[in-house]
Short mmCIF file of C-alpha atoms in Angstrom, two decimals:
data_model
loop_
_atom_site.label_atom_id
_atom_site.label_comp_id
_atom_site.label_asym_id
_atom_site.label_seq_id
_atom_site.Cartn_x
_atom_site.Cartn_y
_atom_site.Cartn_z
CA UNK A 296 -7.12 30.00 -24.63
CA UNK A 297 -8.23 26.36 -24.75
CA UNK A 298 -8.78 26.33 -21.00
CA UNK A 299 -10.91 29.49 -21.19
CA UNK A 300 -12.93 27.99 -24.03
CA UNK A 301 -13.46 24.84 -21.95
CA UNK A 302 -14.79 26.85 -19.02
CA UNK A 303 -17.13 28.64 -21.42
CA UNK A 304 -18.35 25.25 -22.63
CA UNK A 305 -18.83 24.09 -19.02
CA UNK A 306 -20.84 27.20 -18.19
CA UNK A 307 -23.01 26.67 -21.25
CA UNK A 308 -23.69 23.01 -20.38
CA UNK A 309 -24.58 23.83 -16.78
CA UNK A 310 -26.92 26.58 -17.85
CA UNK A 311 -28.54 24.30 -20.41
CA UNK A 312 -29.09 21.65 -17.75
CA UNK A 313 -30.68 24.12 -15.30
CA UNK A 314 -33.07 25.64 -17.85
CA UNK A 315 -33.73 22.69 -20.17
CA UNK A 316 -37.44 22.65 -19.42
CA UNK A 317 -37.82 26.26 -20.57
CA UNK A 318 -35.72 26.00 -23.70
CA UNK A 319 -37.06 25.90 -27.24
CA UNK A 320 -35.17 24.53 -30.19
CA UNK A 321 -33.82 27.40 -32.34
CA UNK A 322 -33.22 27.37 -36.06
CA UNK A 323 -29.50 27.11 -36.77
CA UNK A 324 -28.11 28.09 -40.14
CA UNK A 325 -24.46 27.46 -40.89
CA UNK A 326 -22.89 28.86 -44.02
CA UNK A 327 -19.74 30.36 -45.47
CA UNK A 328 -19.54 33.74 -47.17
CA UNK A 329 -16.83 36.16 -48.12
CA UNK A 330 -16.23 39.12 -45.84
CA UNK A 331 -13.73 41.89 -45.28
CA UNK A 332 -14.87 42.59 -41.72
CA UNK A 333 -12.09 41.56 -39.27
CA UNK A 334 -14.63 41.03 -36.46
CA UNK A 335 -16.51 38.43 -38.49
CA UNK A 336 -13.26 36.64 -39.27
CA UNK A 337 -12.33 36.57 -35.58
CA UNK A 338 -15.77 35.23 -34.66
CA UNK A 339 -15.41 32.46 -37.24
CA UNK A 340 -12.05 31.49 -35.79
CA UNK A 341 -13.56 31.42 -32.29
CA UNK A 342 -16.31 29.09 -33.50
CA UNK A 343 -13.71 26.73 -34.99
CA UNK A 344 -11.76 26.78 -31.73
CA UNK A 345 -14.90 26.01 -29.72
CA UNK A 346 -15.71 23.07 -31.99
CA UNK A 347 -12.14 21.80 -31.56
CA UNK A 348 -12.33 22.10 -27.77
CA UNK A 349 -15.69 20.29 -27.72
CA UNK A 350 -13.98 17.14 -29.00
CA UNK A 351 -11.55 17.31 -26.06
CA UNK A 352 -14.05 18.53 -23.47
CA UNK A 353 -14.93 15.08 -22.00
CA UNK A 354 -11.27 14.25 -21.40
CA UNK A 355 -10.57 17.72 -19.97
CA UNK A 356 -13.59 17.51 -17.70
CA UNK A 357 -12.56 14.07 -16.45
CA UNK A 358 -8.99 15.17 -15.72
CA UNK A 359 -10.08 18.24 -13.74
CA UNK A 360 -12.40 16.35 -11.38
CA UNK A 361 -12.24 13.43 -8.97
CA UNK A 362 -12.94 10.90 -11.74
CA UNK A 363 -9.28 9.92 -12.25
CA UNK A 364 -8.71 8.73 -8.70
CA UNK A 365 -12.06 6.94 -8.48
CA UNK A 366 -11.82 4.94 -11.71
CA UNK A 367 -8.24 3.85 -10.98
CA UNK A 368 -9.13 2.65 -7.48
CA UNK A 369 -12.17 0.76 -8.78
CA UNK A 370 -9.98 -0.90 -11.42
CA UNK A 371 -7.49 -1.91 -8.73
CA UNK A 372 -10.31 -3.51 -6.72
CA UNK A 373 -11.42 -5.60 -9.68
CA UNK A 374 -7.87 -6.74 -10.40
CA UNK A 375 -7.23 -7.54 -6.74
CA UNK A 376 -10.37 -9.66 -6.61
CA UNK A 377 -9.31 -11.44 -9.80
CA UNK A 378 -12.82 -11.43 -11.24
CA UNK A 379 -11.59 -10.55 -14.74
CA UNK A 380 -14.42 -8.51 -16.34
CA UNK A 381 -16.76 -8.44 -13.34
CA UNK A 382 -17.95 -5.77 -12.71
CA UNK A 383 -17.82 -4.79 -16.41
CA UNK A 384 -16.07 -1.63 -17.58
CA UNK A 385 -19.34 0.16 -18.33
CA UNK A 386 -20.52 -0.36 -14.77
CA UNK A 387 -17.26 0.87 -13.25
CA UNK A 388 -17.22 3.97 -15.46
CA UNK A 389 -20.86 4.71 -14.67
CA UNK A 390 -20.29 4.32 -10.93
CA UNK A 391 -17.19 6.52 -11.12
CA UNK A 392 -19.13 9.21 -13.00
CA UNK A 393 -21.98 9.32 -10.48
CA UNK A 394 -19.57 9.44 -7.55
CA UNK A 395 -17.73 12.24 -9.36
CA UNK A 396 -20.97 14.21 -9.76
CA UNK A 397 -21.73 13.65 -6.08
CA UNK A 398 -18.31 14.94 -5.00
CA UNK A 399 -18.23 17.86 -7.43
CA UNK A 400 -21.85 18.98 -6.87
CA UNK A 401 -20.95 21.72 -4.32
CA UNK A 402 -18.41 23.20 -6.72
CA UNK A 403 -20.80 22.99 -9.68
CA UNK A 404 -23.53 24.65 -7.63
CA UNK A 405 -21.15 27.46 -6.76
CA UNK A 406 -20.25 27.89 -10.43
CA UNK A 407 -23.94 28.09 -11.28
CA UNK A 408 -24.66 30.63 -8.55
CA UNK A 409 -21.63 32.90 -8.95
CA UNK A 410 -20.89 32.63 -12.67
CA UNK A 411 -23.71 31.23 -14.79
CA UNK A 412 -26.73 33.02 -13.36
CA UNK A 413 -25.09 36.48 -13.19
CA UNK A 414 -23.81 36.00 -16.75
CA UNK A 415 -27.27 35.00 -17.99
CA UNK A 416 -28.83 37.98 -16.21
CA UNK A 417 -26.34 40.29 -17.91
CA UNK A 418 -24.75 41.41 -14.63
CA UNK A 419 -21.24 40.30 -15.62
CA UNK A 420 -19.42 39.88 -18.91
CA UNK A 421 -17.85 36.75 -20.37
CA UNK A 422 -14.37 37.31 -18.93
CA UNK A 423 -15.66 37.75 -15.39
CA UNK A 424 -17.91 34.70 -15.77
CA UNK A 425 -14.96 32.57 -16.87
CA UNK A 426 -12.85 33.72 -13.93
CA UNK A 427 -15.63 33.03 -11.45
CA UNK A 428 -16.30 29.61 -13.02
CA UNK A 429 -12.63 28.66 -12.80
CA UNK A 430 -12.26 29.71 -9.15
CA UNK A 431 -14.16 26.74 -7.57
CA UNK A 432 -12.40 24.20 -9.79
CA UNK A 433 -9.01 25.74 -9.00
CA UNK A 434 -9.81 25.60 -5.29
CA UNK A 435 -10.70 21.91 -5.58
CA UNK A 436 -7.55 21.10 -7.53
CA UNK A 437 -5.30 23.07 -5.19
CA UNK A 438 -6.72 21.18 -2.21
CA UNK A 439 -5.90 17.83 -3.81
CA UNK A 440 -2.51 18.74 -5.34
CA UNK A 441 0.73 18.11 -3.51
CA UNK A 442 3.08 21.03 -3.10
CA UNK A 443 5.96 19.00 -4.57
CA UNK A 444 4.01 18.24 -7.75
CA UNK A 445 2.94 21.86 -8.09
CA UNK A 446 6.51 23.05 -7.57
CA UNK A 447 7.69 20.62 -10.26
CA UNK A 448 5.44 22.07 -12.95
CA UNK A 449 6.07 25.64 -11.86
CA UNK A 450 9.77 24.91 -12.35
CA UNK A 451 9.19 23.18 -15.69
CA UNK A 452 7.09 26.09 -16.96
CA UNK A 453 10.10 28.42 -16.48
CA UNK A 454 7.68 31.14 -15.52
CA UNK A 455 8.16 33.72 -12.82
CA UNK A 456 7.94 32.19 -9.35
CA UNK A 457 4.37 32.78 -8.12
CA UNK A 458 4.02 34.54 -4.78
CA UNK A 459 0.59 33.10 -3.99
CA UNK A 460 -1.59 30.29 -5.33
CA UNK A 461 -3.67 32.85 -7.19
CA UNK A 462 -0.61 33.59 -9.33
CA UNK A 463 -0.28 29.95 -10.46
CA UNK A 464 -1.54 29.50 -14.01
CA UNK A 465 -4.35 27.00 -14.59
CA UNK A 466 -2.27 25.36 -17.31
CA UNK A 467 0.36 24.64 -14.64
CA UNK A 468 -2.12 23.55 -11.98
CA UNK A 469 -3.93 20.94 -14.10
CA UNK A 470 -0.96 18.60 -14.85
CA UNK A 471 0.22 18.92 -11.23
CA UNK A 472 -3.27 17.93 -10.08
CA UNK A 473 -3.35 14.95 -12.45
CA UNK A 474 -0.07 13.40 -11.30
CA UNK A 475 -1.07 13.99 -7.67
CA UNK A 476 -4.31 12.12 -8.32
CA UNK A 477 -2.40 9.28 -9.99
CA UNK A 478 -0.04 8.96 -7.03
CA UNK A 479 -2.89 8.99 -4.52
CA UNK A 480 -4.87 6.43 -6.52
CA UNK A 481 -1.90 4.05 -6.71
CA UNK A 482 -1.29 4.40 -2.97
CA UNK A 483 -4.90 3.46 -2.27
CA UNK A 484 -4.66 0.60 -4.77
CA UNK A 485 -1.57 -0.77 -3.00
CA UNK A 486 -3.40 -0.82 0.33
CA UNK A 487 -6.39 -2.54 -1.28
CA UNK A 488 -4.17 -5.23 -2.81
CA UNK A 489 -2.57 -6.31 0.48
CA UNK A 490 -5.39 -8.40 2.07
CA UNK A 491 -6.17 -10.12 -1.23
CA UNK A 492 -2.47 -10.82 -1.76
CA UNK A 493 -2.31 -12.51 1.65
CA UNK A 494 -5.22 -14.76 0.68
CA UNK A 495 -3.46 -15.73 -2.57
CA UNK A 496 -0.21 -16.51 -0.73
CA UNK A 497 -1.96 -18.62 1.92
CA UNK A 498 -3.91 -20.52 -0.73
CA UNK A 499 -0.76 -21.18 -2.77
CA UNK A 500 1.08 -22.39 0.33
CA UNK A 501 -1.74 -24.77 1.30
CA UNK A 502 -1.94 -26.22 -2.21
CA UNK A 503 1.81 -26.76 -2.33
CA UNK A 504 1.72 -28.48 1.07
CA UNK A 505 -1.04 -30.77 -0.19
CA UNK A 506 0.95 -31.56 -3.34
CA UNK A 507 -1.68 -29.99 -5.62
CA UNK A 508 0.79 -27.88 -7.56
CA UNK A 509 -1.04 -28.34 -10.86
CA UNK A 510 -4.17 -26.61 -9.55
CA UNK A 511 -4.06 -22.80 -10.09
CA UNK A 512 -4.27 -21.07 -6.69
CA UNK A 513 -6.43 -18.31 -8.21
CA UNK A 514 -9.32 -20.72 -8.74
CA UNK A 515 -9.35 -21.63 -5.04
CA UNK A 516 -8.65 -18.16 -3.65
CA UNK A 517 -11.27 -16.36 -5.74
CA UNK A 518 -14.31 -17.49 -3.71
CA UNK A 519 -12.54 -16.61 -0.45
CA UNK A 520 -11.64 -13.13 -1.73
CA UNK A 521 -15.21 -12.50 -2.85
CA UNK A 522 -16.52 -13.78 0.49
CA UNK A 523 -14.14 -11.48 2.39
CA UNK A 524 -15.10 -8.49 0.26
CA UNK A 525 -18.82 -9.13 0.74
CA UNK A 526 -18.42 -9.90 4.46
CA UNK A 527 -16.83 -6.51 5.20
CA UNK A 528 -19.36 -4.72 2.94
CA UNK A 529 -16.52 -3.81 0.63
CA UNK A 530 -18.37 -1.59 -1.85
CA UNK A 531 -19.88 0.66 0.80
CA UNK A 532 -16.55 0.83 2.65
CA UNK A 533 -14.64 1.57 -0.55
CA UNK A 534 -16.99 4.26 -1.86
CA UNK A 535 -17.24 5.88 1.56
CA UNK A 536 -13.46 6.01 1.89
CA UNK A 537 -13.09 7.44 -1.61
CA UNK A 538 -15.58 10.24 -0.94
CA UNK A 539 -13.94 11.04 2.41
CA UNK A 540 -10.51 11.16 0.77
CA UNK A 541 -11.60 14.33 -1.06
CA UNK A 542 -12.67 16.06 2.14
#
């Protein structure tokens, strides 16, 4: 139910973004009154559930997109360079968000075309709109999820063995996708660390040979690591590789 409510929230946000210029601010009145109508009680419960999901929506949205892999890799780059808080966290998060929007734009466009617009035009109902909105995101997550991770959560769910990917529940797919993204991000981070680790080892060896053991090797190696990263156009190479890794 929470996942369906999240997709409904996503559809609403996308529609609001596409038609913001034509929207007018409505009058909203919120109040509590006694009722014996079961439908009104159910609607009130749905509103409470939507408000609850809204507090978790940013985290859910982040975990179901390419943001996880991107922000982890960018954090690995900063640690490998040894520049402490440069670039700052706000800049890394902002860069990761814009790269995420760039990667996810084809899927969001498909959601808008196949789910939001038909729902707004009254051609499909809410259930069909939610299913169509989930389909592109499921396709993206399936493409990035390892079969071993998916099989693990299918086994842990103790549900009936799915015959096709369409039979896999979204609640099973999401955690499998997350741990696959974590594994991929750490693999990329390991590869990024290697050249900078070599520079640190060479610098430490040279300082020990010169008898300058009291001087921290990081202070000497930092300019060389920055120079290497700039010389190979590291940011363009890194972002390009990240985008291609989702192809």
